[in-house]
XYZ file of C-alpha atoms in Angstrom:
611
model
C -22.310 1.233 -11.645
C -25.361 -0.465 -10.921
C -25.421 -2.237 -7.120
C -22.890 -0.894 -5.983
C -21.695 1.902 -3.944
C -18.190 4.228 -4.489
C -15.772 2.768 -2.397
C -12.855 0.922 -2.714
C -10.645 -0.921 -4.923
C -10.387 -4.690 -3.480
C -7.765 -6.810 -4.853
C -7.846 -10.585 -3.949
C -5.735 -13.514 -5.380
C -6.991 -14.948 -8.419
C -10.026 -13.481 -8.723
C -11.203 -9.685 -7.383
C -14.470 -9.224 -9.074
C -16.621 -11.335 -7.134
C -16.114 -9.815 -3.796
C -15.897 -6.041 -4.674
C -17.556 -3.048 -2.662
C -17.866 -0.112 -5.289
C -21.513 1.256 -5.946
C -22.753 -2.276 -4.273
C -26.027 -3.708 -4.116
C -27.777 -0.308 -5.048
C -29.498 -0.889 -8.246
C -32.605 0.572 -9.679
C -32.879 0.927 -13.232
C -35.845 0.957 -16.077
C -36.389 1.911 -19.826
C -38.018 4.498 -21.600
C -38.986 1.649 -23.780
C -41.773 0.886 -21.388
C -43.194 4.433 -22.342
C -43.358 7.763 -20.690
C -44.528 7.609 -17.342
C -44.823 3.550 -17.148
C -42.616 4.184 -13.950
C -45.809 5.587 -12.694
C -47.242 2.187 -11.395
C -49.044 2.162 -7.779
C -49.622 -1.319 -7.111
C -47.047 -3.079 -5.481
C -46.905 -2.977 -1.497
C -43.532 -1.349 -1.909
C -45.128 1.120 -4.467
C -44.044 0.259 -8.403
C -41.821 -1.627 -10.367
C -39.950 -1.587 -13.606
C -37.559 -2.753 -15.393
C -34.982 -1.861 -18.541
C -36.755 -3.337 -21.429
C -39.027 -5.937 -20.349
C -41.757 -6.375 -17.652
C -41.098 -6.876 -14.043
C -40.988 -10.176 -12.734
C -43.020 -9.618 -10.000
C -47.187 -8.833 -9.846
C -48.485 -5.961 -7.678
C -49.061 -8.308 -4.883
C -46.442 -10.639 -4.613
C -45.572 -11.957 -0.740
C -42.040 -12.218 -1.580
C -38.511 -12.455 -4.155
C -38.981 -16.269 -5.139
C -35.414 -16.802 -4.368
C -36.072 -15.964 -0.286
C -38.390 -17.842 2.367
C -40.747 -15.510 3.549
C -40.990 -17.357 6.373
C -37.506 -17.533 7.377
C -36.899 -17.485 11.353
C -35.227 -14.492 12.662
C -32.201 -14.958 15.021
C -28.190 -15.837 15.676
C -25.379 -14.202 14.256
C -23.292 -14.754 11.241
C -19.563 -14.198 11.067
C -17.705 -13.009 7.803
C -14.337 -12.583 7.008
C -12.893 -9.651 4.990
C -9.480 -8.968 3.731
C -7.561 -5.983 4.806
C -8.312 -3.608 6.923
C -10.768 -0.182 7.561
C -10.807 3.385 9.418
C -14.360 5.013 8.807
C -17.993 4.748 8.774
C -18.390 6.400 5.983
C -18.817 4.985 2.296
C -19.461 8.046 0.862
C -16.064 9.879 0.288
C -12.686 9.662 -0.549
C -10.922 9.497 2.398
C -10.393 6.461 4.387
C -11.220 2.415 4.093
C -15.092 2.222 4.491
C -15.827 -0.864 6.709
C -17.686 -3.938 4.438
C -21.790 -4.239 5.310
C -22.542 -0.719 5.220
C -24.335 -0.223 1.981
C -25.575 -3.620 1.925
C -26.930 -3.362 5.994
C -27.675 0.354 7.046
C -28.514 2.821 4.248
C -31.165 2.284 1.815
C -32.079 3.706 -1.348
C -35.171 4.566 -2.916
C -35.524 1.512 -4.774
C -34.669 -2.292 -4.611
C -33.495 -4.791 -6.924
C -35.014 -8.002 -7.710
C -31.485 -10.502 -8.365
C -33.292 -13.188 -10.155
C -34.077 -10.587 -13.069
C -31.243 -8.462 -15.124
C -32.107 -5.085 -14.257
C -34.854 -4.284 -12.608
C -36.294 -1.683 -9.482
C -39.316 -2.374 -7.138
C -39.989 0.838 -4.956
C -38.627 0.849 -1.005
C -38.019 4.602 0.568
C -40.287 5.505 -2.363
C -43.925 3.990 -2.485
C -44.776 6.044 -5.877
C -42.777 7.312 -8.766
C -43.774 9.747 -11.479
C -42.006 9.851 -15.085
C -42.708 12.847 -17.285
C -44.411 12.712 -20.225
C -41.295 13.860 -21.961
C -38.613 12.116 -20.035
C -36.816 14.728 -19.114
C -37.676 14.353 -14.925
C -39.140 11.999 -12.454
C -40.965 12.846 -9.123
C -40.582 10.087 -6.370
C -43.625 10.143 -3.135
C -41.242 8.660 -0.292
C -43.472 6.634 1.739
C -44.967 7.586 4.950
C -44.093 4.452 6.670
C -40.522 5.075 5.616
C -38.212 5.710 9.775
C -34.873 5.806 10.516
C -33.308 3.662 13.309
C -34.043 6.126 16.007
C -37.695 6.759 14.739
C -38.217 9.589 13.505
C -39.362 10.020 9.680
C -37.727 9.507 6.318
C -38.632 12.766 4.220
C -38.079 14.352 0.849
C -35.802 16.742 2.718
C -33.852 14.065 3.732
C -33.602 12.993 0.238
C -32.575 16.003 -1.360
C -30.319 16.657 0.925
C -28.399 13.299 0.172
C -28.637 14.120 -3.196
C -26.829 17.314 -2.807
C -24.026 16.504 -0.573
C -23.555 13.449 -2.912
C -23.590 15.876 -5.499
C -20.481 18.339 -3.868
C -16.885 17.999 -3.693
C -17.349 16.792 0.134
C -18.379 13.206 -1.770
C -16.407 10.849 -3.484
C -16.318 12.387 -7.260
C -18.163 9.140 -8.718
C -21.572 10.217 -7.657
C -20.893 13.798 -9.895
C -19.613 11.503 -12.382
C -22.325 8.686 -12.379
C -25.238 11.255 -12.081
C -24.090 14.294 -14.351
C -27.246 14.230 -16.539
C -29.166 15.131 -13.501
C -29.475 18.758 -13.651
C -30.871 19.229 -9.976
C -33.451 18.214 -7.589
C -36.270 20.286 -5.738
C -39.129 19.644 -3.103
C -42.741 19.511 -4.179
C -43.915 18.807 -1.409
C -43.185 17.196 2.244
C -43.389 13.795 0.447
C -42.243 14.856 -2.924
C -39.010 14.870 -4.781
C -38.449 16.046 -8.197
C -35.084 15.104 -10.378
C -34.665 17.098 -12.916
C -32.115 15.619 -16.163
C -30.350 17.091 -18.798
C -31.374 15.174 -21.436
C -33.639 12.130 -22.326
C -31.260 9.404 -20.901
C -33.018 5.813 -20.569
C -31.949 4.814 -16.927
C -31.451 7.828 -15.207
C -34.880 8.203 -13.984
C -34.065 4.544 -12.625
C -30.384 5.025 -11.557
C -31.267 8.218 -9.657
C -33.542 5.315 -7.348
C -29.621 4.320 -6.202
C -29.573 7.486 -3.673
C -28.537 6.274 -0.457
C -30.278 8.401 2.360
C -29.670 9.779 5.156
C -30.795 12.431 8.096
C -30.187 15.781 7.704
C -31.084 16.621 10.941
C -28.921 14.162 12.193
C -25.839 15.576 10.176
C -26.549 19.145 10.771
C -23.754 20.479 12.470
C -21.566 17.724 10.923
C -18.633 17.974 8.720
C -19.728 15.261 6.067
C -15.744 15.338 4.547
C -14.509 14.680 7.674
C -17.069 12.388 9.344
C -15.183 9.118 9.362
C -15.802 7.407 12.874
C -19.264 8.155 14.006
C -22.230 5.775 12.703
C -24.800 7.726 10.544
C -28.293 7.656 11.265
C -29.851 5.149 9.004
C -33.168 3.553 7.853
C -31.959 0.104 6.839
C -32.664 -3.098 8.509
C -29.242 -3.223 11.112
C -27.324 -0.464 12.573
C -23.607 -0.100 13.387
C -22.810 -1.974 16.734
C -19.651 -2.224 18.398
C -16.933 -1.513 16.273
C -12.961 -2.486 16.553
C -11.313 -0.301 13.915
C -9.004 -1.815 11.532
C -10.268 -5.386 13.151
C -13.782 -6.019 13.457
C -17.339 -4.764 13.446
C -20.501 -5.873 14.340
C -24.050 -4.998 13.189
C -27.178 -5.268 14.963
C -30.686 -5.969 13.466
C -33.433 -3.526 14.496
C -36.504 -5.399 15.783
C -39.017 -2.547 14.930
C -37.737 -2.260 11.105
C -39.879 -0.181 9.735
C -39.772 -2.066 6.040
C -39.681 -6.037 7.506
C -42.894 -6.417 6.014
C -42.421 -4.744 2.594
C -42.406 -7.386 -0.381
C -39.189 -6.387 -1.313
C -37.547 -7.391 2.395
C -39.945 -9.943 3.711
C -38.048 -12.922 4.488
C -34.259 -11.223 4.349
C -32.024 -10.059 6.890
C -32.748 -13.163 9.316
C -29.531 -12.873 11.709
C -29.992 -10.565 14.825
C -26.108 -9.755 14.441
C -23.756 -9.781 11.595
C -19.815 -9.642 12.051
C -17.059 -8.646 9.702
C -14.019 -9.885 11.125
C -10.651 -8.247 9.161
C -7.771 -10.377 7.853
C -4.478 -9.376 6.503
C -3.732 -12.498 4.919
C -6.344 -14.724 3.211
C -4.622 -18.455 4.272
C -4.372 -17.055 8.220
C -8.306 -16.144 7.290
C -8.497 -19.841 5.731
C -7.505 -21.345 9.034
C -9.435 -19.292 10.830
C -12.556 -20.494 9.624
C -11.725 -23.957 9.342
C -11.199 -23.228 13.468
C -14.593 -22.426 13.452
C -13.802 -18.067 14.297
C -16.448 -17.756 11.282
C -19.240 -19.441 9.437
C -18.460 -18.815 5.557
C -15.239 -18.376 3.390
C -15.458 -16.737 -0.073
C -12.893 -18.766 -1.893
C -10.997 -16.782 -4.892
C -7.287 -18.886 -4.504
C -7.745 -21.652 -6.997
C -4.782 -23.512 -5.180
C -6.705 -22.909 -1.909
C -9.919 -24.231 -3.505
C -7.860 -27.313 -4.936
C -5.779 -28.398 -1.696
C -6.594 -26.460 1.242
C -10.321 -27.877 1.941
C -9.856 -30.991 3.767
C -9.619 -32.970 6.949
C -12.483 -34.248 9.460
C -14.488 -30.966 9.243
C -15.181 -31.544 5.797
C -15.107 -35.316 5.865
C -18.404 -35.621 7.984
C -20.234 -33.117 6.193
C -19.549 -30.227 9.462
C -18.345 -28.076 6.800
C -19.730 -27.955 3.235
C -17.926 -26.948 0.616
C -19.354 -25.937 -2.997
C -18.664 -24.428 -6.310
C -22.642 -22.330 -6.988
C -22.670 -21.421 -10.487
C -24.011 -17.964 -11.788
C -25.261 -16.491 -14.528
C -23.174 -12.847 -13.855
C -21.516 -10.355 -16.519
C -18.016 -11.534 -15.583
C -16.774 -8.376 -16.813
C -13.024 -7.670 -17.406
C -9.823 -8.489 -14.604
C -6.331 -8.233 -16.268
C -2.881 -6.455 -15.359
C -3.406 -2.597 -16.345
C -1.264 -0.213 -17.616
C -1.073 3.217 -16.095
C -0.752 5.321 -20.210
C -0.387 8.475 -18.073
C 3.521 7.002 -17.382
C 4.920 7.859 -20.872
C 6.162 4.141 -20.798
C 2.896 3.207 -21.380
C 1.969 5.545 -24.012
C 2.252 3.410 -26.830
C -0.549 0.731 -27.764
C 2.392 -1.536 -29.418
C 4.404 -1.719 -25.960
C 0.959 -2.670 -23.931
C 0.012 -5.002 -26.725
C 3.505 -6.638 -25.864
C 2.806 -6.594 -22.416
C -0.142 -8.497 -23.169
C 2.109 -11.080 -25.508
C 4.199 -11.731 -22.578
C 1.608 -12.987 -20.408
C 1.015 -17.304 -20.425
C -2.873 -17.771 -19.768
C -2.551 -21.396 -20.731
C 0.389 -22.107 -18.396
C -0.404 -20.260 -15.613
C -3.800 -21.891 -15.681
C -2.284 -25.421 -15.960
C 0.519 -24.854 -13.378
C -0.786 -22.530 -10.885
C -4.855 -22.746 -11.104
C -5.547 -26.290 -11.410
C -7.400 -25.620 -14.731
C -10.234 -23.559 -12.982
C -10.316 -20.374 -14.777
C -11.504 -18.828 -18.668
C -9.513 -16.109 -20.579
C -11.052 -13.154 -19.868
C -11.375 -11.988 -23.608
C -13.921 -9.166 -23.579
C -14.688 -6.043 -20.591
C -18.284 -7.763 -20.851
C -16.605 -11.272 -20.243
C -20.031 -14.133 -20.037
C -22.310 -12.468 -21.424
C -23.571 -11.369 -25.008
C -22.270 -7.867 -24.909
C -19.167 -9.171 -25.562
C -17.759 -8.534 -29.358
C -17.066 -11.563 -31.448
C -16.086 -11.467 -35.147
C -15.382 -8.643 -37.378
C -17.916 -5.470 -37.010
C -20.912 -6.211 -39.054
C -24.255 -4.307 -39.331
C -25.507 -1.569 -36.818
C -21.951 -2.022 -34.870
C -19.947 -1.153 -37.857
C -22.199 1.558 -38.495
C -20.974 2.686 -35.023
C -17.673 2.323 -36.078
C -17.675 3.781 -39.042
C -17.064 7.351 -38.351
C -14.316 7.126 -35.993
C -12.462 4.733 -38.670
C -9.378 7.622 -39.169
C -9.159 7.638 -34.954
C -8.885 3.571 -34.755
C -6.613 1.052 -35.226
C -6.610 -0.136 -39.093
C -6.793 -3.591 -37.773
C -10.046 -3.605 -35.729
C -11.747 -3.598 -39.219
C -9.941 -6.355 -40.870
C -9.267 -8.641 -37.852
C -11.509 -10.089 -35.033
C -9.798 -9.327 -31.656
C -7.984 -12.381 -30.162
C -5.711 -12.237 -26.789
C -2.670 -14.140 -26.908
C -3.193 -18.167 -27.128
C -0.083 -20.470 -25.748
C -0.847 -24.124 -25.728
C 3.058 -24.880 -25.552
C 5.961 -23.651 -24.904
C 6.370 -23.547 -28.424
C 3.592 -21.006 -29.069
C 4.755 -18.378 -25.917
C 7.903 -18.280 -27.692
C 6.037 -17.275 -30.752
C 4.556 -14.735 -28.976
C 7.601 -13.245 -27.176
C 9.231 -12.733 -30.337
C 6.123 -11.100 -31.749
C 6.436 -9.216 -28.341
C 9.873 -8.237 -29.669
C 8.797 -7.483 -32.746
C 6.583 -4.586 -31.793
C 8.651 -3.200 -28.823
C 11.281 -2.856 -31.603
C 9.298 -0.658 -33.713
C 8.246 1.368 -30.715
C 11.804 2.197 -30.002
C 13.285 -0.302 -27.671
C 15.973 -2.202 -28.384
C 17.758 -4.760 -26.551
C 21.779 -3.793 -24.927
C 23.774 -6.024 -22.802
C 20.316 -7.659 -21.891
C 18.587 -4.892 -21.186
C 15.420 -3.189 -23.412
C 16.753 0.393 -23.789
C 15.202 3.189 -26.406
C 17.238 5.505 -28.160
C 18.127 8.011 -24.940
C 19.855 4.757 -23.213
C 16.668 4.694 -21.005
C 15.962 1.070 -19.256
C 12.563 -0.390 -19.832
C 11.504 -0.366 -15.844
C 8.448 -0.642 -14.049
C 6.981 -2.007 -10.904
C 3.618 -4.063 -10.404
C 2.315 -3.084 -7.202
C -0.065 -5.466 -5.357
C -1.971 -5.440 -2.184
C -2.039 -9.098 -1.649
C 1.356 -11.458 -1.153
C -1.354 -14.132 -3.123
C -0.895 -13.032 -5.827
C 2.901 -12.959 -5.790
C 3.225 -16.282 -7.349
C 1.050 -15.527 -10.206
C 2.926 -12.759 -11.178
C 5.974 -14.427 -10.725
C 5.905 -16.381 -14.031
C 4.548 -13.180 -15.832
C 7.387 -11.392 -14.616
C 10.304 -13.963 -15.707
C 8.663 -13.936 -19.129
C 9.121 -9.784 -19.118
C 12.732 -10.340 -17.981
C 13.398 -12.356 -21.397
C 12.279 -9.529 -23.350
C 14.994 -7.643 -21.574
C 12.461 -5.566 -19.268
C 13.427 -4.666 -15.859
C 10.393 -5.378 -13.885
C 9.604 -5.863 -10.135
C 6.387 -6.577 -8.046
C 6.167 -5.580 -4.729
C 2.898 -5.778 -2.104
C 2.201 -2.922 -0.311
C -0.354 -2.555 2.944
C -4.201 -2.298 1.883
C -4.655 1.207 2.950
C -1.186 2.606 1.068
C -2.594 0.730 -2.216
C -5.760 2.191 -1.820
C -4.215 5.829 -2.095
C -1.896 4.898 -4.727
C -4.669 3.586 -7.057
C -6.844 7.013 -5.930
C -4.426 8.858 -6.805
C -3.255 6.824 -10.339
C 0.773 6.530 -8.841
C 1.380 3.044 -9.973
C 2.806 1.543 -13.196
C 0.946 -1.341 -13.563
C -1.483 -3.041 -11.001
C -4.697 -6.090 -10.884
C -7.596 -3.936 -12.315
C -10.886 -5.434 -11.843
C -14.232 -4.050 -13.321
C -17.333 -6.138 -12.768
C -20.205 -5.543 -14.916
C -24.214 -5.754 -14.506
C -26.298 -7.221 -17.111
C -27.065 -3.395 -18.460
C -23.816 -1.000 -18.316
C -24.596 2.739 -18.109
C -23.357 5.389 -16.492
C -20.813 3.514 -14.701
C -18.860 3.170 -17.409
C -18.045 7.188 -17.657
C -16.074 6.573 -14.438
C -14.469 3.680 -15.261
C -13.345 4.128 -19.206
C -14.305 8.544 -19.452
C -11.775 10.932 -20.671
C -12.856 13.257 -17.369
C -12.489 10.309 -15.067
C -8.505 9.631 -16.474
C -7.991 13.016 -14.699
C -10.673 12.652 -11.352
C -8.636 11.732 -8.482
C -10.259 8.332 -7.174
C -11.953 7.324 -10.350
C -11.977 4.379 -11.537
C -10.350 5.062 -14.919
C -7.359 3.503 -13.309
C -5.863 3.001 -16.914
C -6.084 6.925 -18.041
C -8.514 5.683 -21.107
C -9.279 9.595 -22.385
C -10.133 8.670 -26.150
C -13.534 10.598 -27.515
C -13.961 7.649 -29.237
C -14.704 5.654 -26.275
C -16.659 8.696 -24.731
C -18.919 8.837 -27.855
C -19.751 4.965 -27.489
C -20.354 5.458 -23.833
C -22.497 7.878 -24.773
C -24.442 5.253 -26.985
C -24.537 2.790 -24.460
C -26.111 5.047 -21.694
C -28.754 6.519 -24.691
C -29.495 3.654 -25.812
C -33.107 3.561 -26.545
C -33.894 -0.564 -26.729
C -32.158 -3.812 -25.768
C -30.674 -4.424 -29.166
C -28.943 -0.602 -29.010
C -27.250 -1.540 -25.923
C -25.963 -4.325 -27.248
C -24.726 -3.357 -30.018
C -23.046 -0.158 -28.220
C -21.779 -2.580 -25.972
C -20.221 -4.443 -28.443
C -18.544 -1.481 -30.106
C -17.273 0.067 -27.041
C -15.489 -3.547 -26.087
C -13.786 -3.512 -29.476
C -12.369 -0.055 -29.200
C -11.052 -0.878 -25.465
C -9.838 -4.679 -26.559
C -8.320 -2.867 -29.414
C -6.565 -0.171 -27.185
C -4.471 -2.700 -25.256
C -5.089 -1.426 -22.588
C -4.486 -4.056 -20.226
C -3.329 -7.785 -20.241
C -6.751 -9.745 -19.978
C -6.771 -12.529 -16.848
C -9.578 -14.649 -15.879
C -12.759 -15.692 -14.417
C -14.901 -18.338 -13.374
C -18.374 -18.956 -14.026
C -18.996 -20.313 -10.161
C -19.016 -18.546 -6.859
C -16.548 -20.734 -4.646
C -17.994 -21.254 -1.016
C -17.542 -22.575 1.968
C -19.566 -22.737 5.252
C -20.564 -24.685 8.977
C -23.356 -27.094 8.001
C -25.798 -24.728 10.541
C -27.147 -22.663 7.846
C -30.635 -23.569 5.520
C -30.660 -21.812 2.079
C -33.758 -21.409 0.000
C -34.647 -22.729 -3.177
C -33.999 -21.343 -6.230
C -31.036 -19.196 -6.206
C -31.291 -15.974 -8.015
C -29.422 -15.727 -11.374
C -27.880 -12.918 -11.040
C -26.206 -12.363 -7.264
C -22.867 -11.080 -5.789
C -22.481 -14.658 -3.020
C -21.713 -12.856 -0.105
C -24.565 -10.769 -0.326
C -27.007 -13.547 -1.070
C -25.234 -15.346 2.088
């Protein structure tokens, strides 16, 4: 879950992951592997650093991240554009569309993340930070310097109270989820806060650095369920400026930040105003900026990207136009089933599903040979399984061998290859194949099992973009004999069918940092298949897959991770639990040649973000 806060399910044409807004830009994380109480370190301006199984990047007095001018001038505004629409101020529960920049501009957390290294924390709300000797709590020192926006101070009250409404049902259920090793919290001190866990767990003392804070005195009197249209008091560098619900708003740097000078912001957060302007459809939003209404465009439309870019603008270098590659866990995007709809329930009907869908095509045809098969939920990067189980990860394996698939021992995991025409039609009949020995059977053209029942289900999207993509997947259903439709809904209605899991099949997209965790409980946990608003948006409740989540999040070393990693990926591969889509190994931008941007770039960055 790491950098990123709970909020909402994006879905954008070809590509979601890159421009997604759950548990964003929030990540602290380190490893017990440095030893008990290494988090401990007091030399860094911002307080101490770690990191999950190497050593920080960055030396105790470092001016700034490599990847930013510390220097930079301060000034201007930036425009963004955003796709769909918002109703609340508020990230931090359920209800409502949470407008973009909010975790990213106002709240802070108790640590920062360096994003030219994999996983690390350097201290910001906290100057100091205390690991037991036997693992089992950590005691954060908030700094003294630490104000919100109005100036008064940022205490450990303030902090445990953010940790406990986070913690209640008046929050969105992910926090509970993400931080259920965390037995409780308690003040020291005035300046002290102590997190208790559960058990020894090798990022929590890091991941509990994620806590976004904010004023209890400010909220008391406040219903924090309810609060959806009033900005919170906030310690970041911007506050919430004027605001046009549903259409834009606008944020406004604060000149007497009390953290400008801190190593880990020096040289960031440059523009004295930053606008989100909302679009309902991407190509209107394309026009728009080529009219000049904003300054960059996230590109994920490979026909966009392929066609759209031209004319004088971009002739005489006024706009510049780029693919920036990265070096991000692409993680997993792919059409996924809803197995709470008993249509669903069986693995040989969603491996069919799966058959039925023509990477090779659809990346010829419709995306101009742009993307890669998505072929792993750890997609570009070495987490991903390859091969047959061997070593450690069969050992893994090995005692859940009655619970899995026969295959996943005796075959590496491959998704469907179509070079020709030829080879889909191989693959529809293998489609066939299984759907007939699930109980479906083809009548007068239509797949029916043995109560006359139709094969029927609808793909609900929340972007008319993606309409033509599904379009060929849907004709090659049809030939099976399956009654299928697709249909795009408003952003806010999509949002609150995929809270509540009332779809049959919809774009899933789960992006992935370069260390999973805890994350993954909400996203593949047998408890999250039954949390409203989870992200289990598949209803994955296997123990297997809870026991390897397990592994991953224990996981005492590097090569553990990995190789729990590797396990988990073949179990969910081997579920079928979606059809697997694409990626790209390149951010796609656009801007107005007015903009400098500092050498290096960071390795690891989500582009808008960085921008």
């Amino acid at each position: 879950m790491k950098n990123e806060h709970p909020s909402r399910h994006d879905q954008f044409t070809d590509d979601q992951r890159s421009r997604r807004d759950f548990l964003r830009h929030l990540l602290a994380t380190g490893a017990l592997a440095a030893g008990a109480g290494a988090f401990s370190q007091a030399g860094h301006a911002a307080g101490f650093a770690d990191a999950l199984g190497y050593s920080p990047k960055y030396p105790a007095d470092f001016p700034a991240f490599d990847y930013v001018n510390p220097d930079a001038p301060k000034g201007g505004r930036l425009a963004l554009s955003v796709f769909g629409n918002f109703d609340s101020l508020n990230p931090f529960v359920l209800k409502g569309l949470a407008a973009s920049g909010l975790n990213e501009l106002c709240f802070e957390s108790l640590t920062a993340r360096a994003w030219d290294e994999p996983f690390s924390a350097y201290g910001l709300l906290a100057d100091r930070a205390d690991l037991a000797a036997d693992g089992l709590s950590i005691t954060f020192r908030i700094n003294a310097k630490a104000r919100f926006y109005d100036g008064s101070p940022v205490t450990a009250r303030d902090v445990l109270f953010s940790f406990n409404t986070l913690m209640s049902k008046q929050a969105h259920p992910r926090y509970r989820i993400y931080w259920a090793d965390i037995a409780g919290a308690e003040l020291t001190d005035a300046r002290h806060v102590r997190f208790s866990f559960k058990r020894v767990n090798p990022e929590l003392h890091l991941i509990i650095g994620e806590l976004p804070v904010f004023s209890e005195r400010w909220l008391a009197g406040r219903d924090f369920a309810s609060l959806s249209r009033e900005a919170f008091l906030t310690s970041g560098p911007y506050r919430v400026g004027r605001v046009d619900y549903g259409n834009t708003i606008t944020y406004e740097r604060n000149p007497d930040y009390w953290a400008k000078d801190l190593d880990v912001r020096r040289g960031q957060f440059n523009f004295d105003r930053i606008v989100f302007k909302y679009y309902k459809d991407e190509t209107v939003s394309l026009e728009a900026f080529k009219a000049g209404e904003f300054d960059v465009f996230y590109e994920t439309n490979s026909k966009r990207w392929a066609r759209d870019y031209t004319g004088a603008n971009f002739d005489d270098g006024r706009i510049i136009r780029r693919e920036i590659p990265h070096k991000n866990n692409a993680g997993m995007q792919g059409f996924g089933m809803n197995t709470r709809q008993a249509l669903f329930s069986d693995r040989r009907v969603r491996r069919a599903m799966d058959l039925a869908l023509d990477f090779g095509w659809s990346n010829t045809h419709l995306f101009y040979g742009q993307y890669t098969r998505c072929d792993s939920y750890f997609s570009n990067s070495e987490l991903a399984c390859r091969g047959l189980p061997q070593g450690d990860e069969l050992a893994l394996l090995e005692p859940f061998k009655a619970q899995l698939p026969p295959e996943l021992f005796r075959e590496p995991y491959q998704v469907p290859v179509a070079n020709n025409p030829a080879e889909q039609r191989a693959n529809l009949l293998k489609a066939r194949d299984l759907l007939a020995e699930a109980g479906w059977r083809v009548e007068e053209g239509m797949l029916k099992n043995a109560k006359g029942q139709a094969f029927s289900f609808e793909i609900t999207l929340a972007m008319r973009g993606f309409e033509r993509i599904v379009a060929p997947y849907a004709y090659n259903l049809k030939r099976l004999g399956i009654d299928v439709s697709y249909r795009t809904i408003d952003v806010s209605l999509y949002q609150r069918k995929m809270d509540r899991f009332e779809f049959d099949m919809a774009v899933v997209a789960y992006g992935e940092s370069q260390s999973p965790g805890n994350e993954l409980r909400d996203r593949f946990g047998s408890a999250a298949a039954h949390t409203d608003g989870s992200s289990n948006y598949m209803g994955v409740d296997s123990p297997v897959v809870d026991a390897l989540i397990d592994r991953v999040i224990y996981a005492k070393s590097r090569v553990e991770l990995v190789t729990a990693c590797r396990a988990l990926d073949r179990v969910l591969l081997w579920g079928e639990y979606l059809a697997p889509n694409w990626y790209i190994g390149a951010h796609r931008l656009a801007w107005w040649n007015r903009f400098g941007f500092h050498q290096p770039l960071p390795l690891y960055f989500d582009a808008m973000t960085w921008v």
